PDB file of N, CA and C in Angstrom:
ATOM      1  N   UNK A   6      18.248   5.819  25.422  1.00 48.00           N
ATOM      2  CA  UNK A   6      18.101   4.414  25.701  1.00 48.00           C
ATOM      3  C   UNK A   6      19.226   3.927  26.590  1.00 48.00           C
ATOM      4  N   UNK A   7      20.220   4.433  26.400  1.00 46.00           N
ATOM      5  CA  UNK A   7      21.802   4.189  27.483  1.00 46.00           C
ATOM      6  C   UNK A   7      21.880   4.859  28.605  1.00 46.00           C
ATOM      7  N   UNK A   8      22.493   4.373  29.439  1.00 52.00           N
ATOM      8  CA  UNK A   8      22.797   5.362  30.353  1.00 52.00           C
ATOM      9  C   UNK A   8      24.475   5.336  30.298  1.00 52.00           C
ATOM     10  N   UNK A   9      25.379   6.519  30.468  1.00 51.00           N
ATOM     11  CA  UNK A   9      26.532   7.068  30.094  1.00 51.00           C
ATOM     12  C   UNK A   9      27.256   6.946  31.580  1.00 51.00           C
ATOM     13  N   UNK A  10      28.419   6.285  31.862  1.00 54.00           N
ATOM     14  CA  UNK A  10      29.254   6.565  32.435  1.00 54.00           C
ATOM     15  C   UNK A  10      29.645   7.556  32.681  1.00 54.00           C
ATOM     16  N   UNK A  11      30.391   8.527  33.814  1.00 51.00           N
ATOM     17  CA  UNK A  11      31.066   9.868  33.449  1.00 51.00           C
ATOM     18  C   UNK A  11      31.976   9.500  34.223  1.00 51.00           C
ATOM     19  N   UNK A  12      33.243   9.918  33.480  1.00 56.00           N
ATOM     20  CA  UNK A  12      34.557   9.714  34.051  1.00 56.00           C
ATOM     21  C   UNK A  12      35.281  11.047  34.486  1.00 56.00           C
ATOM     22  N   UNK A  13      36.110  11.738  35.592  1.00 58.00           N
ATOM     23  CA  UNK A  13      36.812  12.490  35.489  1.00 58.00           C
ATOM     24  C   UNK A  13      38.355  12.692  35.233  1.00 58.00           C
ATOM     25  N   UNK A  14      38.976  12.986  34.317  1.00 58.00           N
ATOM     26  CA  UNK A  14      40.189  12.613  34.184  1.00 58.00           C
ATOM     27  C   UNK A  14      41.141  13.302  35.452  1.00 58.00           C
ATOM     28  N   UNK A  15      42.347  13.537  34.741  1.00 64.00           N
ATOM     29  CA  UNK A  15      43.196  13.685  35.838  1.00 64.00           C
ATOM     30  C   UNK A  15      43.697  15.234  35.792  1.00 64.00           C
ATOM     31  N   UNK A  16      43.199  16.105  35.005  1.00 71.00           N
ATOM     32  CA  UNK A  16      42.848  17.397  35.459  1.00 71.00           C
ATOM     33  C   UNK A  16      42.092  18.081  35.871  1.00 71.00           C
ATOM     34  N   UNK A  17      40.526  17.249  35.807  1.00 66.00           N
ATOM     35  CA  UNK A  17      39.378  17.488  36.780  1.00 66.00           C
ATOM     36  C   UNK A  17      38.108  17.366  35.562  1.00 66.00           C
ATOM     37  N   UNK A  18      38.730  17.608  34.327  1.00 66.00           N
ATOM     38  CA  UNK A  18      37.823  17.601  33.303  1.00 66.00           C
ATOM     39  C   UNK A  18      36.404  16.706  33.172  1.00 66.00           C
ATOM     40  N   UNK A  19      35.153  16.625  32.863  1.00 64.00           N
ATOM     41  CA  UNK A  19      34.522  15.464  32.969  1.00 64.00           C
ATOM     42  C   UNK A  19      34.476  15.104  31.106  1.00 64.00           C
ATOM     43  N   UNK A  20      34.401  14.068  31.445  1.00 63.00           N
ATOM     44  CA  UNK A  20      34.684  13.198  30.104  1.00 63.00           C
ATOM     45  C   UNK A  20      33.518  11.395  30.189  1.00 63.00           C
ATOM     46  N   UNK A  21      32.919  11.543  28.901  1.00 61.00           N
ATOM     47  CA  UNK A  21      31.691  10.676  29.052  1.00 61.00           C
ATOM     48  C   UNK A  21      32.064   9.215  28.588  1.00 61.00           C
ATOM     49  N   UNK A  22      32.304   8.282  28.820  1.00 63.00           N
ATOM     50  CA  UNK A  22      32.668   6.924  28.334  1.00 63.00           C
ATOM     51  C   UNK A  22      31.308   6.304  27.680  1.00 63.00           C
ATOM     52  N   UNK A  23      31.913   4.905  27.278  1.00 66.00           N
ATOM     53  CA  UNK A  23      31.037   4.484  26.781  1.00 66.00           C
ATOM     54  C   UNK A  23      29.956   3.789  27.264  1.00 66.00           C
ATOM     55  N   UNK A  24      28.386   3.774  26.272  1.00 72.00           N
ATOM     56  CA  UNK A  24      27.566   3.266  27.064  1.00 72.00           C
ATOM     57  C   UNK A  24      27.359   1.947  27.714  1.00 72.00           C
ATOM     58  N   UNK A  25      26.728   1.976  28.800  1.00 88.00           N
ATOM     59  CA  UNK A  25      26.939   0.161  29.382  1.00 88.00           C
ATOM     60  C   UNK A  25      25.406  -0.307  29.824  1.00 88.00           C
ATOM     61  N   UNK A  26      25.319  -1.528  30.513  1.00 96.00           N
ATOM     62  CA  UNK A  26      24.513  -2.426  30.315  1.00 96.00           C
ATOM     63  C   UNK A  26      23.021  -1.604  31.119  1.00 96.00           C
ATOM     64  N   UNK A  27      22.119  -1.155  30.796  1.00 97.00           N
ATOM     65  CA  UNK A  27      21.064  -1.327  31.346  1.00 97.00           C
ATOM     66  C   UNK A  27      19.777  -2.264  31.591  1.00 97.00           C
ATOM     67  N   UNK A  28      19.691  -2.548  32.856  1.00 98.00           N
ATOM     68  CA  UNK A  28      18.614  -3.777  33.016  1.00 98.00           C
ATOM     69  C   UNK A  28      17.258  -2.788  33.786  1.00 98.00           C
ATOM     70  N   UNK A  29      15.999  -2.699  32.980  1.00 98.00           N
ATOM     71  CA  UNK A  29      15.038  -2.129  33.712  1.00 98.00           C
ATOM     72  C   UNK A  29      14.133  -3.435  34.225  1.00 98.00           C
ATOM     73  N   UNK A  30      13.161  -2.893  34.882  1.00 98.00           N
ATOM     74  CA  UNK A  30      12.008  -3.738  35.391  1.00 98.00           C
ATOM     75  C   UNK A  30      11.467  -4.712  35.019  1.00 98.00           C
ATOM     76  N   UNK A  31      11.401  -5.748  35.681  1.00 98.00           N
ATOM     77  CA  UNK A  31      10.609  -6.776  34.466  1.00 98.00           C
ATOM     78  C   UNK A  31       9.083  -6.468  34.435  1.00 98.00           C
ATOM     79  N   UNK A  32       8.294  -6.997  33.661  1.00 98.00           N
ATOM     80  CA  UNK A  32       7.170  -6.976  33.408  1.00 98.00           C
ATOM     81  C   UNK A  32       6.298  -7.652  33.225  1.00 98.00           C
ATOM     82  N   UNK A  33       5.280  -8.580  33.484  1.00 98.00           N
ATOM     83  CA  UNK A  33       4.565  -7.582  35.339  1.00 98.00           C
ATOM     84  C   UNK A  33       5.569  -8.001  35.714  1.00 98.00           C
ATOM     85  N   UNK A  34       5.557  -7.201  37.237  1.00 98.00           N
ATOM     86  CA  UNK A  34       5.939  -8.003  38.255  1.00 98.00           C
ATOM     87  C   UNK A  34       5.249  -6.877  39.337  1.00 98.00           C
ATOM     88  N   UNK A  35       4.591  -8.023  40.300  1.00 98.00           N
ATOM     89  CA  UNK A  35       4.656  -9.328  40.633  1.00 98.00           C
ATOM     90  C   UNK A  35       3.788  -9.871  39.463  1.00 98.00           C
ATOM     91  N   UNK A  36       4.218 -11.076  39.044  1.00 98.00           N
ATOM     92  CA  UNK A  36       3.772 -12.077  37.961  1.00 98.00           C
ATOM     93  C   UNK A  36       2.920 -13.359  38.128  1.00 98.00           C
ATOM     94  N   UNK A  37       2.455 -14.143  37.513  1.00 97.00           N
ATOM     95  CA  UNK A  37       1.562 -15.262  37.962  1.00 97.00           C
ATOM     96  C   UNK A  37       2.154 -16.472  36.806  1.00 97.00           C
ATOM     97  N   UNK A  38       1.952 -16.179  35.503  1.00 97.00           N
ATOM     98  CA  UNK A  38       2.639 -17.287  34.363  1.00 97.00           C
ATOM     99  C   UNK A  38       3.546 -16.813  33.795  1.00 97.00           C
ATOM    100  N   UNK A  39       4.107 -15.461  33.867  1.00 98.00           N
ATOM    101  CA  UNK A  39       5.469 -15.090  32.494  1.00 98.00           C
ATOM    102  C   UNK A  39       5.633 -13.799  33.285  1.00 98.00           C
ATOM    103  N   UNK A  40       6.783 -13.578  32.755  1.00 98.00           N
ATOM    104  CA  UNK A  40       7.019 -12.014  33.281  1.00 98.00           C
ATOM    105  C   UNK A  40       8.465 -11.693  31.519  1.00 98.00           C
ATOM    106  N   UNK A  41       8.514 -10.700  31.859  1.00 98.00           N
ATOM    107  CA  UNK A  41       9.770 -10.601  30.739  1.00 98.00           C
ATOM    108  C   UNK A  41      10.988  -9.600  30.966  1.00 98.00           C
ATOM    109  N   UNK A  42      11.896 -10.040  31.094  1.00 98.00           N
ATOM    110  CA  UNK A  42      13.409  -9.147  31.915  1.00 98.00           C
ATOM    111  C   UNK A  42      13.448  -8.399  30.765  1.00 98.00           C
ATOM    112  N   UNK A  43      13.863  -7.218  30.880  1.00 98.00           N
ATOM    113  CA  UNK A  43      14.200  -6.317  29.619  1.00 98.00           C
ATOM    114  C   UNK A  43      15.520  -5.454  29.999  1.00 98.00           C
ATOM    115  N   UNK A  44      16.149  -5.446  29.107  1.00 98.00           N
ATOM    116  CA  UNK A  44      17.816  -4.359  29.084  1.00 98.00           C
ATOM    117  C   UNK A  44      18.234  -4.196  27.661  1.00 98.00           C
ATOM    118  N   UNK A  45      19.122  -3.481  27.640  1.00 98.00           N
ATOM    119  CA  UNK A  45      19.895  -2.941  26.865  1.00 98.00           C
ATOM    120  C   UNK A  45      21.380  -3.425  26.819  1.00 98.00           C
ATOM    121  N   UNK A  46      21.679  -3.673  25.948  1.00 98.00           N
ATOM    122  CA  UNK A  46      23.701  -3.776  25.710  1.00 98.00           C
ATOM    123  C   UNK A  46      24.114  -2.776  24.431  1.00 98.00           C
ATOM    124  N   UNK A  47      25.335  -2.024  24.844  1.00 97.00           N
ATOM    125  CA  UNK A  47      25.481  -1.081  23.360  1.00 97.00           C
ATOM    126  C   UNK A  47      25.917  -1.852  22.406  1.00 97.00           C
ATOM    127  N   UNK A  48      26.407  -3.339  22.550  1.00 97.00           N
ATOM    128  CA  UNK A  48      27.022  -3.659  21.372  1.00 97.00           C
ATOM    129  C   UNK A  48      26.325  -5.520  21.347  1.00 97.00           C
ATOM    130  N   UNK A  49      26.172  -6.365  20.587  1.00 98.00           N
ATOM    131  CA  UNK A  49      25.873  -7.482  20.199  1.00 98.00           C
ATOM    132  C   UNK A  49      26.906  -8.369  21.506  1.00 98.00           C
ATOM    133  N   UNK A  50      26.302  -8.853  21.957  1.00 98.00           N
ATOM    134  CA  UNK A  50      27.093 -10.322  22.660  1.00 98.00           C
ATOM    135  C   UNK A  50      26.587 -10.870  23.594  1.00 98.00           C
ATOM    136  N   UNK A  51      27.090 -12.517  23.992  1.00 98.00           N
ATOM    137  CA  UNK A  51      26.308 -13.219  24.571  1.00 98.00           C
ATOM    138  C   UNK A  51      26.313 -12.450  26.296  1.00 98.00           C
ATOM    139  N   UNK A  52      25.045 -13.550  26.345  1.00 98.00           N
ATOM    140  CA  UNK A  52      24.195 -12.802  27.944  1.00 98.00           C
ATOM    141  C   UNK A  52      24.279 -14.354  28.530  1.00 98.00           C
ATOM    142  N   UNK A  53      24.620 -13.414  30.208  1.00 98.00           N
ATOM    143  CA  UNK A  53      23.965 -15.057  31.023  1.00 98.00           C
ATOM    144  C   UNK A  53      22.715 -14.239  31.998  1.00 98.00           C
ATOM    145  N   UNK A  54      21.592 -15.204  32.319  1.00 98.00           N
ATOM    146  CA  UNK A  54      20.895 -14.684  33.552  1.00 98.00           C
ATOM    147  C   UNK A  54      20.549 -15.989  34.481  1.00 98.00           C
ATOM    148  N   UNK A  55      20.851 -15.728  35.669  1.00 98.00           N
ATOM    149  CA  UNK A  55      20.703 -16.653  36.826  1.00 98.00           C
ATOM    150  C   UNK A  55      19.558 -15.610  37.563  1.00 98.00           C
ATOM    151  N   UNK A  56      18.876 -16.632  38.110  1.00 98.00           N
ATOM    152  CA  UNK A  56      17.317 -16.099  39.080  1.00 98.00           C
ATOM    153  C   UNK A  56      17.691 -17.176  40.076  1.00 98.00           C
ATOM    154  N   UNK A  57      17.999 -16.200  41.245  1.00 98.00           N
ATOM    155  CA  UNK A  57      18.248 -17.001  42.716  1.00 98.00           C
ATOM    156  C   UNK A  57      17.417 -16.747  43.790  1.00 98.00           C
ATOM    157  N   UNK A  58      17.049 -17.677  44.291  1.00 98.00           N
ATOM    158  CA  UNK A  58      16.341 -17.405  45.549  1.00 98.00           C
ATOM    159  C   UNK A  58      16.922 -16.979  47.008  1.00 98.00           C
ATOM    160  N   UNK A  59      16.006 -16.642  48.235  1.00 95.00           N
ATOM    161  CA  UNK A  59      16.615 -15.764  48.502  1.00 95.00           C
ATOM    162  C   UNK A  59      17.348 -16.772  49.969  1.00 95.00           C
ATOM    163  N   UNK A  60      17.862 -17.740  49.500  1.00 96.00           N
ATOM    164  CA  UNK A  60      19.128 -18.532  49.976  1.00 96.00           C
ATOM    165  C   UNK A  60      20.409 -18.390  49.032  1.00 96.00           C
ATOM    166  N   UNK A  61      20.269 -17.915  48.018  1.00 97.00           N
ATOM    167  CA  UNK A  61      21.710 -17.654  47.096  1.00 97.00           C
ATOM    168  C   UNK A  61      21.324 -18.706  45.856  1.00 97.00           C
ATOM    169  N   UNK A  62      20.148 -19.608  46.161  1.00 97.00           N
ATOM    170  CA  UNK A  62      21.029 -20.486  45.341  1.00 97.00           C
ATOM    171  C   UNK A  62      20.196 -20.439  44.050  1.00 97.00           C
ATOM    172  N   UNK A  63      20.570 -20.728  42.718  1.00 98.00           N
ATOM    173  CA  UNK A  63      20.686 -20.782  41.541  1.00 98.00           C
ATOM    174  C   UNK A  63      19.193 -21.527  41.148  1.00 98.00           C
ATOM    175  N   UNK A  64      17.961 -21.383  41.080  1.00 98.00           N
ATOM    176  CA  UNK A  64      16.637 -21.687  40.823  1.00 98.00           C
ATOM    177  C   UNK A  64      15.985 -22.021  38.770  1.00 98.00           C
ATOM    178  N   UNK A  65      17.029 -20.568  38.229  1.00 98.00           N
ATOM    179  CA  UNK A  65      16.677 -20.803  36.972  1.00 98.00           C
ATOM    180  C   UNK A  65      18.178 -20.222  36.246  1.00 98.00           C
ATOM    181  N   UNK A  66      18.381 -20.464  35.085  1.00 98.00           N
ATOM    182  CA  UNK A  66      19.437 -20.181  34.358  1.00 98.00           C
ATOM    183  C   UNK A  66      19.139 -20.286  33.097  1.00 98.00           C
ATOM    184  N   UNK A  67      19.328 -18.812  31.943  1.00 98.00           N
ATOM    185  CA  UNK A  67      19.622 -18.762  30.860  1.00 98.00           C
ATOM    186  C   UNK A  67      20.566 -18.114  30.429  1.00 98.00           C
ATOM    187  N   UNK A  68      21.043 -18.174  28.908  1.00 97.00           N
ATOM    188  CA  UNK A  68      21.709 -17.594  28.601  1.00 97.00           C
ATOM    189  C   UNK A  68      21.487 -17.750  26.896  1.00 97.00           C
ATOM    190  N   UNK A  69      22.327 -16.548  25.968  1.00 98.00           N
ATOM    191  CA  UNK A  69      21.390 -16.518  24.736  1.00 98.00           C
ATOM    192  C   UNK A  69      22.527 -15.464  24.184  1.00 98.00           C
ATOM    193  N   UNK A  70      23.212 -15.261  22.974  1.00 98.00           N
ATOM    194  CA  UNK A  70      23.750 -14.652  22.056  1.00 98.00           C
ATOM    195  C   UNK A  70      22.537 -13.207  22.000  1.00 98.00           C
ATOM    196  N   UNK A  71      22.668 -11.799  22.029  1.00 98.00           N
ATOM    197  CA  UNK A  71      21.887 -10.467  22.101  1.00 98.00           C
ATOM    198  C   UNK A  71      22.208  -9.906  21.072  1.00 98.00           C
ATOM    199  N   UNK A  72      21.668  -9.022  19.997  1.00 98.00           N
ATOM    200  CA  UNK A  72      21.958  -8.030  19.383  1.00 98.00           C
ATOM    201  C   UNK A  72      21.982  -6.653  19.620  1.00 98.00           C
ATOM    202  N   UNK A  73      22.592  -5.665  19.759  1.00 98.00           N
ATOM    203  CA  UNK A  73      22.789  -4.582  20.209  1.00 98.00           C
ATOM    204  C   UNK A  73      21.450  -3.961  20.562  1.00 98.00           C
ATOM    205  N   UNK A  74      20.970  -2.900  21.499  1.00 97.00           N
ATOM    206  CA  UNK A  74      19.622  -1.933  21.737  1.00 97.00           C
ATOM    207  C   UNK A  74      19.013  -2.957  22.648  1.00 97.00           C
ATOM    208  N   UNK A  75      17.831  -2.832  22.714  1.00 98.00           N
ATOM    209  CA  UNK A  75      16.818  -3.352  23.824  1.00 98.00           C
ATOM    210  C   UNK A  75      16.544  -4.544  23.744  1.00 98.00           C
ATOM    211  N   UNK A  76      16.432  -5.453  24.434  1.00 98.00           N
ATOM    212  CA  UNK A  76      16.232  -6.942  24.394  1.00 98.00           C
ATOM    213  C   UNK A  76      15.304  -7.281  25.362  1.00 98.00           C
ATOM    214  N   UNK A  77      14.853  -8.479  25.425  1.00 98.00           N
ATOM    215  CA  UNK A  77      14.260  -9.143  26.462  1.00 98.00           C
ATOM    216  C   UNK A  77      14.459 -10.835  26.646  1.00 98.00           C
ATOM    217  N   UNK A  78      13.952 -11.126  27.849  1.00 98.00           N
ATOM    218  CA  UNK A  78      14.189 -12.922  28.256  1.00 98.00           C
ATOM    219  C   UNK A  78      13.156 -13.067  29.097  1.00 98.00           C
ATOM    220  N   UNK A  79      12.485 -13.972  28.334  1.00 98.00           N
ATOM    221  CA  UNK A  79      11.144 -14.706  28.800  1.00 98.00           C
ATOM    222  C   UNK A  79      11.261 -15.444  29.941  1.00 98.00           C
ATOM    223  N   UNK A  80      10.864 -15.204  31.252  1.00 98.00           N
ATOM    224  CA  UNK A  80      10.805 -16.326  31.937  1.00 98.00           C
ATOM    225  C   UNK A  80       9.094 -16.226  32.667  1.00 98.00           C
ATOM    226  N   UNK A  81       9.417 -17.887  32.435  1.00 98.00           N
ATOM    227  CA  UNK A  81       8.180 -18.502  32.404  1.00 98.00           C
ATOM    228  C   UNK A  81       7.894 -19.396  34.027  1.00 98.00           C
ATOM    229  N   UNK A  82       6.204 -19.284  34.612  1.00 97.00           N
ATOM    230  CA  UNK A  82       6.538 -19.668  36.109  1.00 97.00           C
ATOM    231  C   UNK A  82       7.174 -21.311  36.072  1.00 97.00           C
ATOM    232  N   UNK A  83       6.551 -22.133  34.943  1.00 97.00           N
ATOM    233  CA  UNK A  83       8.092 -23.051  35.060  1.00 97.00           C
ATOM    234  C   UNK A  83       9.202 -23.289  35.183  1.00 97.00           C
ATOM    235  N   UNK A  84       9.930 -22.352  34.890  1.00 97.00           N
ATOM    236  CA  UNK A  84      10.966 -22.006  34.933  1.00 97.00           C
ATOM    237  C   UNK A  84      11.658 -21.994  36.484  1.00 97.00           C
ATOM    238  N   UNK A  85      10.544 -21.573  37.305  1.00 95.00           N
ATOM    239  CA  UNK A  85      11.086 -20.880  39.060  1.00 95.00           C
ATOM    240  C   UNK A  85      10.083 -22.110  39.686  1.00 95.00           C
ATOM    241  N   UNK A  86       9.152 -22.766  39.063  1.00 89.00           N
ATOM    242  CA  UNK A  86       8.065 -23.354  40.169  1.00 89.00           C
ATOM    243  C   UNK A  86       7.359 -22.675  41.348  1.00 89.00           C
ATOM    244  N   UNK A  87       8.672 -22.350  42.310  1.00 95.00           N
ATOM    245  CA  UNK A  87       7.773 -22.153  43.716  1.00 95.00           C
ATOM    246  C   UNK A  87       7.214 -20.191  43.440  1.00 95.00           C
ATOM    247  N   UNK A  88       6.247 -20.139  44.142  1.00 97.00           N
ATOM    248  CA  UNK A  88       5.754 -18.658  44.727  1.00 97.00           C
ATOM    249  C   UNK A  88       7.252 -18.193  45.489  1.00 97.00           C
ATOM    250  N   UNK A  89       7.591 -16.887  45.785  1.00 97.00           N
ATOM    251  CA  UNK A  89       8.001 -16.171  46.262  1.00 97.00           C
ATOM    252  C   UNK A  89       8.929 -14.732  45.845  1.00 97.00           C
ATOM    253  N   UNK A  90       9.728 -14.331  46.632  1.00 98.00           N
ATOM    254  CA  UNK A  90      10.746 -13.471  46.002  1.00 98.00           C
ATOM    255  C   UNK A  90      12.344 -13.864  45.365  1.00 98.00           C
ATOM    256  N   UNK A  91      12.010 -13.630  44.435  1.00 98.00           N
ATOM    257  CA  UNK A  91      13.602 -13.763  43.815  1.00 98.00           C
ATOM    258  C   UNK A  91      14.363 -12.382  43.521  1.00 98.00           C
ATOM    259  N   UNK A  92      15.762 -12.721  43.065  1.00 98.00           N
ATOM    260  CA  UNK A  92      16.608 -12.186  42.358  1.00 98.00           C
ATOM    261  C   UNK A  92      17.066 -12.381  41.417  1.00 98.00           C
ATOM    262  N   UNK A  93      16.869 -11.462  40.478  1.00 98.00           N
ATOM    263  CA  UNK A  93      17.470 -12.159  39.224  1.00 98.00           C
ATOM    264  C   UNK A  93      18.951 -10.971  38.525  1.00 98.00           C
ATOM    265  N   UNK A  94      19.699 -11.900  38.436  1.00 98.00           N
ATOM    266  CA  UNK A  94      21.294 -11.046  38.111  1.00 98.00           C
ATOM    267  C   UNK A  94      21.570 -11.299  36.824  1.00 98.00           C
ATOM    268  N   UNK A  95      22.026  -9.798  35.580  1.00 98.00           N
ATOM    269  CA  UNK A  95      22.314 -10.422  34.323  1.00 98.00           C
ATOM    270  C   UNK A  95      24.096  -9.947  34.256  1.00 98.00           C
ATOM    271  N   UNK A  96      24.846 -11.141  33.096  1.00 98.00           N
ATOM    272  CA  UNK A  96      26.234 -10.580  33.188  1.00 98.00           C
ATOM    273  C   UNK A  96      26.147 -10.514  31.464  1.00 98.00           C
ATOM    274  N   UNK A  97      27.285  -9.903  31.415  1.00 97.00           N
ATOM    275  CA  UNK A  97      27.546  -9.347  30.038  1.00 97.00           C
ATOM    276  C   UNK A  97      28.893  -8.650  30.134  1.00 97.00           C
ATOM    277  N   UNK A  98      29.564  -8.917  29.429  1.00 96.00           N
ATOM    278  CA  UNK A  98      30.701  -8.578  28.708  1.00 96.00           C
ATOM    279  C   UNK A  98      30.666  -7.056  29.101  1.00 96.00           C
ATOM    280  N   UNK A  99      29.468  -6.147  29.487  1.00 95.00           N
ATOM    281  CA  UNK A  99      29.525  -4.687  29.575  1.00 95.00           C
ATOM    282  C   UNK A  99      29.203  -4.663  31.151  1.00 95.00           C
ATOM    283  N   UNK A 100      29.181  -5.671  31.769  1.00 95.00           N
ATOM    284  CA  UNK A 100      29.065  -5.197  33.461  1.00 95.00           C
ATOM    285  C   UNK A 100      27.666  -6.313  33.448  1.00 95.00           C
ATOM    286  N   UNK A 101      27.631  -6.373  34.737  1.00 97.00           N
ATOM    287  CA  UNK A 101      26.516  -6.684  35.452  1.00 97.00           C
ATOM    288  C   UNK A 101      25.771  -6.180  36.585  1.00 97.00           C
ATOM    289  N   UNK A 102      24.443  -6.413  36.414  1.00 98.00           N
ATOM    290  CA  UNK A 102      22.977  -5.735  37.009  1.00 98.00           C
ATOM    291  C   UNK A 102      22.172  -7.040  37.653  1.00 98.00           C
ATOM    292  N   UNK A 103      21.333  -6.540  38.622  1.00 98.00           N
ATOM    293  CA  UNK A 103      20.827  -7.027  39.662  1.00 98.00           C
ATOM    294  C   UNK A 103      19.236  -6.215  40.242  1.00 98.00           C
ATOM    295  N   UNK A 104      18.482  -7.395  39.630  1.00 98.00           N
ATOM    296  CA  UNK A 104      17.122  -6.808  40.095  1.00 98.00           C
ATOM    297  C   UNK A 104      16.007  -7.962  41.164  1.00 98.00           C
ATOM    298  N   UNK A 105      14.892  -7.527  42.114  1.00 98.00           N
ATOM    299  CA  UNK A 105      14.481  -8.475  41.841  1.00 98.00           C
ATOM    300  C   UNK A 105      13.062  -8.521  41.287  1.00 98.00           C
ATOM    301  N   UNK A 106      12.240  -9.897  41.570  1.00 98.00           N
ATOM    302  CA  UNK A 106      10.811 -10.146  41.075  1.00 98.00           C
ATOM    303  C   UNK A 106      10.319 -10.931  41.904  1.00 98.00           C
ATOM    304  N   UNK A 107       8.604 -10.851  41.858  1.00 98.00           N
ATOM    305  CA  UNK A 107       7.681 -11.287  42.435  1.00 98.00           C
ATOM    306  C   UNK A 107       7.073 -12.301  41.857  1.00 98.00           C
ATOM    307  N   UNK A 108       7.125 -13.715  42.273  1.00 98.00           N
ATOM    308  CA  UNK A 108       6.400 -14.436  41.179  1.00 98.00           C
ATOM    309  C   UNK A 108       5.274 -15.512  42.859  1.00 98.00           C
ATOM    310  N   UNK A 109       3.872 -14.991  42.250  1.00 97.00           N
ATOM    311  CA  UNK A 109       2.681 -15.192  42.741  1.00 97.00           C
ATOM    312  C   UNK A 109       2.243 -16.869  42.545  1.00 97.00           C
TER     313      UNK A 109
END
C-alpha cells in the first residue's frame, strides 16, 4: 500500500526509510458530478487539498483531520463549477503530491 523511500548512506549501503504520502488517481476522471481523490498517509494527521486551475489560482479548498492507510476526499462538480482541466495538490505533514483531473 506504501511506497518506500530508499536512502543511501554514506558508505554506499542502501537503507529503506520510512513510508510517505501516496496520492493515486482520482476516480472517474474525467468526471461529470463527483469524482473521489484517494491516498495514503503512514500515520494519522491533518490534510490540506487545493484544486487550481490552470491560471494557478485556488478554485476549491479542503482540508480534514486523516487516519492512517487509505483515505479519500469527495469532490463534488460544485465544488469547481466550471468544465475544464484542473490540478489538484495534497500537503501533509509526510510531503506533498500533485495530480490532475478532468471535470466535464
Amino acid at each position: 500500500m506504501f511506497q518506500y523511500q530508499t536512502e543511501v548512506d554514506a558508505r554506499g549501503d542502501l537503507a529503506v526509510a520510512e513510508p510517505v504520502l501516496q496520492l493515486y488517481p482520482n476516480s472517474p476522471n474525467p468526471f461529470v458530478e463527483m469524482t473521489l481523490l484517494w491516498f495514503s498517509i503512514p500515520e494519522s494527521a491533518s490534510i490540506n487539498l487545493m484544486v487550481l486551475d490552470s491560471h494557478g489560482h485556488v478554485v476549491a479548498h479542503k482540508n480534514g483531520y486523516f487516519e492512517a492507510g487509505e483515505n479519500h476526499i469527495v469532490l463534488q462538480r460544485s465544488d469547481i463549477r466550471e468544465p475544464g482541466i484542473y490540478m489538484y495538490r495534497l500537503e501533509t505533514p509526510f510531503g506533498s503530491a500533485s495530480r490532475r483531473l478532468v471535470m466535464y
